[in-house]
Amino acid sequence: MTMQSTAPSGLLDTDRIRGDFPILARRLDGDRPLVYLDSANTSQKPRQVIDAMTAHYEQANSNVGRAVHQLGDAATQAYEVARVKIAAFINAPDSSEVIFTKNSTEALNLVANTLCWAQGQYSVGAGDEVVISEMEHHSNIVPWQLLTERTGASLRWFGLTDEGRLDMSHIDELINERTKVVSLVWVSNMLGTVNPLETIIRRAHEVGALVVVDASQAVPQLPVDVAALGADLIAFTGHKMVGPTGIGVLWGRTEILDALPPFLGGGSMIETVTMQGSTWAPLPAKFEAGTPPIVEAIGLAAAVDYLSAIGMDRVAQHEHAITAYALDRLREVDGLTILGPTEAVDRGGAVSFEIDGVHPHDVSQVLDSLGVAVRAGHHCAKPAHARFGVQSSTRASFYLYTTPLEIDALVEGIEQTKRFFKVRS
Amino acid sequence: MTMQSTAPSGLLDTDRIRGDFPILARRLDGDRPLVYLDSANTSQKPRQVIDAMTAHYEQANSNVGRAVHQLGDAATQAYEVARVKIAAFINAPDSSEVIFTKNSTEALNLVANTLCWAQGQYSVGAGDEVVISEMEHHSNIVPWQLLTERTGASLRWFGLTDEGRLDMSHIDELINERTKVVSLVWVSNMLGTVNPLETIIRRAHEVGALVVVDASQAVPQLPVDVAALGADLIAFTGHKMVGPTGIGVLWGRTEILDALPPFLGGGSMIETVTMQGSTWAPLPAKFEAGTPPIVEAIGLAAAVDYLSAIGMDRVAQHEHAITAYALDRLREVDGLTILGPTEAVDRGGAVSFEIDGVHPHDVSQVLDSLGVAVRAGHHCAKPAHARFGVQSSTRASFYLYTTPLEIDALVEGIEQTKRFFKVRS
Amino acid sequence: MDLQSLYQEIILDHYRAPHHAGLREPYEAEVHHVNPTCGDEVTLRVHVADGVVEDVSYAAEGCSISQASTSVLTDLVIGKKVDDAMEIHDSFMELMQSRGKVEPDEDVLEDGIAFAGVAKFPARIKCALLGWMAWKDATAKAVSESEVRHDS
Amino acid sequence: MDLQSLYQEIILDHYRAPHHAGLREPYEAEVHHVNPTCGDEVTLRVHVADGVVEDVSYAAEGCSISQASTSVLTDLVIGKKVDDAMEIHDSFMELMQSRGKVEPDEDVLEDGIAFAGVAKFPARIKCALLGWMAWKDATAKAVSESEVRHDS
Ligand SMILES: Cc1ncc(COP(=O)(O)O)c(C=O)c1O
Ligand SMILES: Cc1ncc(COP(=O)(O)O)c(C=O)c1O
């Protein structure tokens, strides 16, 4: 494969970075190199993250927060240091505001579920409204559908413009005195759109609504500063940010987390338990019932160290450059329609598209036979697909290890797909 | 250290087994060998489990159930094979009845939380009763307190005999026509008691109650056959059975899981999503919202392979032999009181005790200085401690790698603790 | 992966020009099936009379494999006795779950043998089964429907 | 791990014979604190008059470290001005969070310097702080109580 356009500027030293990711050296069927363009689905993991977890299992494995012995100390320290590192990574004012969950989905459900039982200021009931958008991941739709159905509140949402941006024209009507919660994705995993959170947060806070941000695609790609952002709660997930599976994070302001009732009940989240009733431990333990994903938190800390060593501003710059290059190349392809913004402005590194006359499953199958891994389907965003009148799409998504040559391989593969299915172009 | 009594029979070849666990070769402060007697808190992991996870991250990492590409296929296959293996390990009639959670605690909360919203046969409301026991782990108390408080149902419980067994004398009154759920621990993590589930399940089913079994300590120690057991739902956790952190299992009968509403909402658990409403995927996906603990499931499958290769009957035999030996030795110690059955009959491998005049924290601190890792505290079983008039205890717990010499080191250490604190004996 | 073994010419032909497509009357049962992982959908109607599958009509959105497989299905079952059609269904299921290890019987499966290659692509098996599962479901409904009618 | 550096004789002495133990009257505030991880508990009362800590009385269940630390606390704060006592509290907190890197000031902390070793045992720091946190909490309550009374 040859590079078709001028190399974009702002790229990271991907040769060095790729050396850290064992899987990127893998050969696929037919001895083809892996061209992994599915990082919005899950990212690959560097040796540093894998090794940190292995070392922990081999040297310090123990349960946390419960044991006096040396291994228990080591494990507890490592787990709590992980929390501090992750707090620093998102500039959280206090590390006890960082709650470990199993993924973003659990973090978002934690909020929706506890709001179901919250009393006072945060209670949600008939007449109240919850606002989401048509571009949400199912994990930021279904929890709010369950909450509103169960409490009698109403679910409302931002529509989308043809370019795949939030339709902000009715924001003042949409977010109003009845609005209790606004929960929005920061960077869409399907359209790639980066949403104008500042404006929305300002409006939501004007009317006293809680703001929840699904930062699942944002924390991996952008420098995040929750103190500056101004949202009340944010959710993200380890496996999309070079971390392990089995771990996610909910960050929330202390006063809000303190006011919410507990989510899961059990070991570690209690202050005291009698058969007659129980009281809850202070944050963060209150929301971490049972044995937490200890080694996964340690792996996530290693992931955060890895990203920080590169610098999230540099990661964002690379993501921008590679996405701009991909958009340039894809726009040239006949019969290809991009769903979402077609210019790399306020745009993350996921590009979903359609090829006239070829179903996404078939596109990704042909690409896979060439070693190019992309995702086909609804990407857990059925309403956003419905908005654009399609059922599914093909998505290529990029990360800090993605190279322009891989984009070229994608474009080449799309042309081959069209030839295979005899689509004229 | 010398072996003080005759070596018990029925032990495994611990030399060979210990060679599989890298951490057991670790030296602690003062170059002391690790004597790990805290397996009821969390077990150690063999190389086979650690390697399976590393290999997956290095060769096949991808998200599951969503991608057409080769890595996606490999990951999905590995994840679903893990489910099949775990189903076989507990003799589940159908692997789709195996739901992956993050730990036992989540599995138990899943049941209590969905029962809160269940309709028809399984609905729980005012006038209904839920039965637990005084020996439950907090993770099998708090979820039911939340459920009963929120629905207006009543929480009732089995008391304990002085020997630390369930007081079965009022079973027919306790489990009655109003009982909707009976949720009981199979093997107590504090007292070591193995409960007479058969009798209880028979009675519960007589009155049409659902039976939930907290099998967190049972699945690691005993051959488990859910088909034979007759319970309706069981929960267990990976990290206690030589598996990784971040994974647990809920097994339930299809007809029950089908009838319960969803727990967490989001990606993968849906059939279809529109802004107006959603429908749910069939089992097991319905209860696995978001990216699951993929690599953890693969690690748990390796754990199950490891245990199966040894044979769970042999593991149980070893556990029994080592526990009998420990009880024999501990009964000899002056000023030591065992909480729970003092004979190795219907008894698992956790022994909690008190030393007159020395607080458990101090006992475990001195033991730790000798390299002996035990747990001090309430072991997430405050009500059971309260039942015996104590606030906390010291617990030694054993697993397939525990040797009689390690028990001797424990006893030796206890004597040294008494000398250190100048307790006369 | 060998693309040709997945995308046999027969499959591409059915995909480009699916047989019996469209929704028709009369029918005793209509079902709507979705593949939750990718979103592919089919609405399928079955018309059964005197124990014979008189018609299968459908509207589907999906990939080449799911479209072609539904098209082949209609060729195979229309005009057959329900019992015989169920046997064909079972053979097709068996083929798909065989990981490529079962030699398909052309006398039974006709164009369906072209799907032998699909069995080697785990992610695509669900695509090939979408129409078949919908047909089985609809036929079961249609039959119990007609039994109810006969009973009353 | 050096047991002697943790269990200094001073600590064991306080543990065996804790000072000011028991619950007494009068008091303006009583609190109950629990260490959730191990279950150790303390009920602690504070009597403040004219800005002076007149008495601290308590009933505690806990390990040697938590018992001794509460005993030392009472020695240090009883009879002191609230402000001065709070400064002692802060010094003790600082010592405990120092991981053994702060040289304790014997003039301020007296027997409390024996806890320097505890700072090296992360799992035991909470034990040493149980009584101190309870005291701070109770004193804050007692003071705001008396301010309310003064205001009205
Ligand atoms: C009997 C029992 N139940 C429940 C649990 C909770 O398990 P986990 O902490 O993995 O959720 C444990 C372990 O802590 C246990 O021993
Ligand atoms: C925008 C967005 N929200 C939520 C999620 C859910 O993350 P997880 O599957 O890790 O819970 C994802 C990823 O799938 C996502 O991209």
Coordinates of N, CA and C in Angstrom, one line a residue, chain A residues 331-402:
Chain A
R331 N -13.9 10.9 1.8 CA -14.7 11.8 1.0 C -14.5 11.5 -0.5
E332 N -13.3 11.1 -0.9 CA -12.9 10.8 -2.3 C -13.6 9.6 -2.9
V333 N -14.1 8.7 -2.0 CA -14.5 7.4 -2.4 C -15.9 7.5 -3.0
D334 N -16.1 7.1 -4.2 CA -17.4 7.2 -4.9 C -18.4 6.2 -4.2
G335 N -19.6 6.7 -4.0 CA -20.6 5.8 -3.4 C -20.5 5.7 -1.9
L336 N -19.6 6.5 -1.3 CA -19.5 6.4 0.1 C -20.1 7.6 0.8
T337 N -21.0 7.4 1.8 CA -21.6 8.5 2.5 C -21.2 8.5 3.9
I338 N -20.7 9.6 4.4 CA -20.3 9.6 5.8 C -21.5 10.0 6.7
L339 N -21.7 9.3 7.7 CA -22.8 9.7 8.7 C -22.1 10.5 9.8
G340 N -22.5 11.8 9.9 CA -21.8 12.6 10.9 C -21.0 13.7 10.2
P341 N -20.4 14.5 11.0 CA -19.6 15.7 10.4 C -18.6 15.2 9.5
T342 N -18.5 15.8 8.3 CA -17.5 15.3 7.3 C -16.2 16.1 7.4
E343 N -16.1 17.1 8.2 CA -14.9 17.8 8.4 C -14.4 17.6 9.8
A344 N -13.1 17.6 10.0 CA -12.5 17.3 11.3 C -12.6 18.5 12.2
V345 N -13.8 19.0 12.4 CA -14.0 20.1 13.4 C -14.9 19.6 14.5
D346 N -14.5 19.8 15.7 CA -15.3 19.3 16.8 C -15.7 17.8 16.5
R347 N -14.7 17.0 16.3 CA -15.0 15.7 15.8 C -14.0 14.7 16.4
G348 N -14.4 13.6 16.9 CA -13.6 12.5 17.4 C -13.2 11.5 16.3
G349 N -12.4 10.5 16.7 CA -11.8 9.6 15.8 C -12.7 8.4 15.4
A350 N -13.9 8.6 15.2 CA -14.8 7.5 14.7 C -15.5 8.0 13.5
V351 N -15.4 7.2 12.4 CA -16.1 7.6 11.2 C -17.0 6.5 10.7
S352 N -18.3 6.8 10.7 CA -19.3 5.8 10.2 C -19.7 6.1 8.8
F353 N -19.9 5.1 8.0 CA -20.2 5.4 6.6 C -21.0 4.3 6.0
E354 N -21.6 4.6 4.9 CA -22.3 3.7 4.1 C -21.7 3.5 2.7
I355 N -21.8 2.4 2.1 CA -21.3 2.2 0.7 C -22.6 1.8 -0.1
D356 N -22.9 2.6 -1.1 CA -24.1 2.3 -1.9 C -24.1 0.8 -2.3
G357 N -25.1 0.1 -2.1 CA -25.3 -1.2 -2.6 C -24.5 -2.3 -1.9
V358 N -23.8 -2.0 -0.8 CA -23.2 -3.1 -0.1 C -23.5 -2.9 1.4
H359 N -24.0 -4.0 2.0 CA -24.4 -4.0 3.4 C -23.2 -3.9 4.3
P360 N -23.2 -3.1 5.4 CA -22.0 -3.0 6.2 C -21.4 -4.3 6.7
H361 N -22.2 -5.3 6.9 CA -21.7 -6.7 7.2 C -20.8 -7.2 6.2
D362 N -21.2 -6.9 4.9 CA -20.4 -7.4 3.8 C -19.2 -6.6 3.6
V363 N -19.3 -5.3 3.8 CA -18.1 -4.4 3.7 C -17.1 -4.9 4.7
S364 N -17.5 -5.1 6.0 CA -16.5 -5.4 7.0 C -16.0 -6.8 6.8
Q365 N -16.8 -7.7 6.2 CA -16.3 -9.0 5.9 C -15.1 -9.0 4.9
V366 N -15.3 -8.2 3.8 CA -14.3 -8.2 2.8 C -13.1 -7.5 3.4
L367 N -13.3 -6.4 4.1 CA -12.1 -5.7 4.7 C -11.4 -6.7 5.7
D368 N -12.1 -7.5 6.4 CA -11.5 -8.4 7.3 C -10.6 -9.4 6.6
S369 N -11.0 -9.8 5.4 CA -10.2 -10.7 4.6 C -8.9 -10.1 4.2
L370 N -8.9 -8.8 4.2 CA -7.6 -8.1 3.9 C -6.9 -7.7 5.2
G371 N -7.4 -8.1 6.3 CA -6.7 -7.8 7.6 C -7.2 -6.4 8.2
V372 N -8.2 -5.8 7.6 CA -8.6 -4.5 8.1 C -9.8 -4.7 9.0
A373 N -9.7 -4.4 10.3 CA -10.7 -4.7 11.3 C -11.5 -3.4 11.5
V374 N -12.8 -3.4 11.0 CA -13.7 -2.3 11.3 C -15.0 -2.9 11.9
R375 N -15.9 -2.1 12.3 CA -17.1 -2.6 12.9 C -18.3 -2.3 12.0
A376 N -19.2 -3.3 11.9 CA -20.4 -3.2 11.1 C -21.6 -3.4 12.1
G377 N -22.6 -2.6 11.9 CA -23.8 -2.8 12.8 C -24.3 -1.4 13.2
H378 N -25.0 -1.4 14.3 CA -25.6 -0.2 14.8 C -24.8 0.5 15.8
H379 N -23.6 -0.1 16.2 CA -22.7 0.5 17.2 C -23.5 0.9 18.4
C380 N -24.5 0.2 18.9 CA -25.2 0.5 20.1 C -25.8 1.9 20.0
A381 N -26.1 2.3 18.8 CA -26.8 3.7 18.6 C -27.8 3.5 17.5
K382 N -28.9 2.7 17.8 CA -29.9 2.5 16.9 C -30.7 3.8 16.6
P383 N -31.0 4.6 17.6 CA -31.8 5.8 17.3 C -31.0 6.7 16.3
A384 N -29.7 6.8 16.5 CA -28.9 7.7 15.6 C -29.0 7.2 14.2
H385 N -28.9 5.9 14.1 CA -29.0 5.3 12.7 C -30.4 5.6 12.1
A386 N -31.4 5.4 13.0 CA -32.8 5.6 12.5 C -32.9 7.0 12.0
R387 N -32.3 8.0 12.8 CA -32.4 9.4 12.4 C -31.9 9.6 11.0
F388 N -30.9 8.8 10.6 CA -30.3 9.0 9.2 C -30.9 8.0 8.2
G389 N -32.0 7.3 8.7 CA -32.7 6.4 7.8 C -32.0 5.2 7.4
V390 N -31.0 4.8 8.2 CA -30.3 3.5 8.0 C -30.4 2.6 9.2
Q391 N -30.1 1.4 9.0 CA -30.3 0.4 10.0 C -28.9 0.1 10.6
S392 N -27.9 0.2 9.8 CA -26.6 0.0 10.3 C -25.5 0.7 9.4
S393 N -24.3 0.7 9.9 CA -23.3 1.3 9.1 C -21.9 0.6 9.3
T394 N -20.9 1.0 8.6 CA -19.6 0.5 8.8 C -18.8 1.6 9.5
R395 N -18.1 1.3 10.5 CA -17.4 2.3 11.3 C -15.9 2.0 11.4
A396 N -15.1 3.0 11.0 CA -13.6 2.9 11.2 C -13.3 3.8 12.3
S397 N -12.5 3.4 13.3 CA -12.2 4.3 14.4 C -10.7 4.1 14.8
F398 N -10.1 5.2 15.2 CA -8.7 5.4 15.3 C -8.2 5.7 16.7
Y399 N -6.9 5.4 16.9 CA -6.4 5.8 18.2 C -4.9 6.1 18.1
L400 N -4.3 6.2 19.2 CA -2.9 6.8 19.2 C -1.9 5.9 18.4
Y401 N -2.3 4.7 18.0 CA -1.4 3.9 17.3 C -1.7 3.8 15.8
T402 N -2.8 4.5 15.4 CA -3.3 4.4 14.0 C -2.4 5.3 13.1

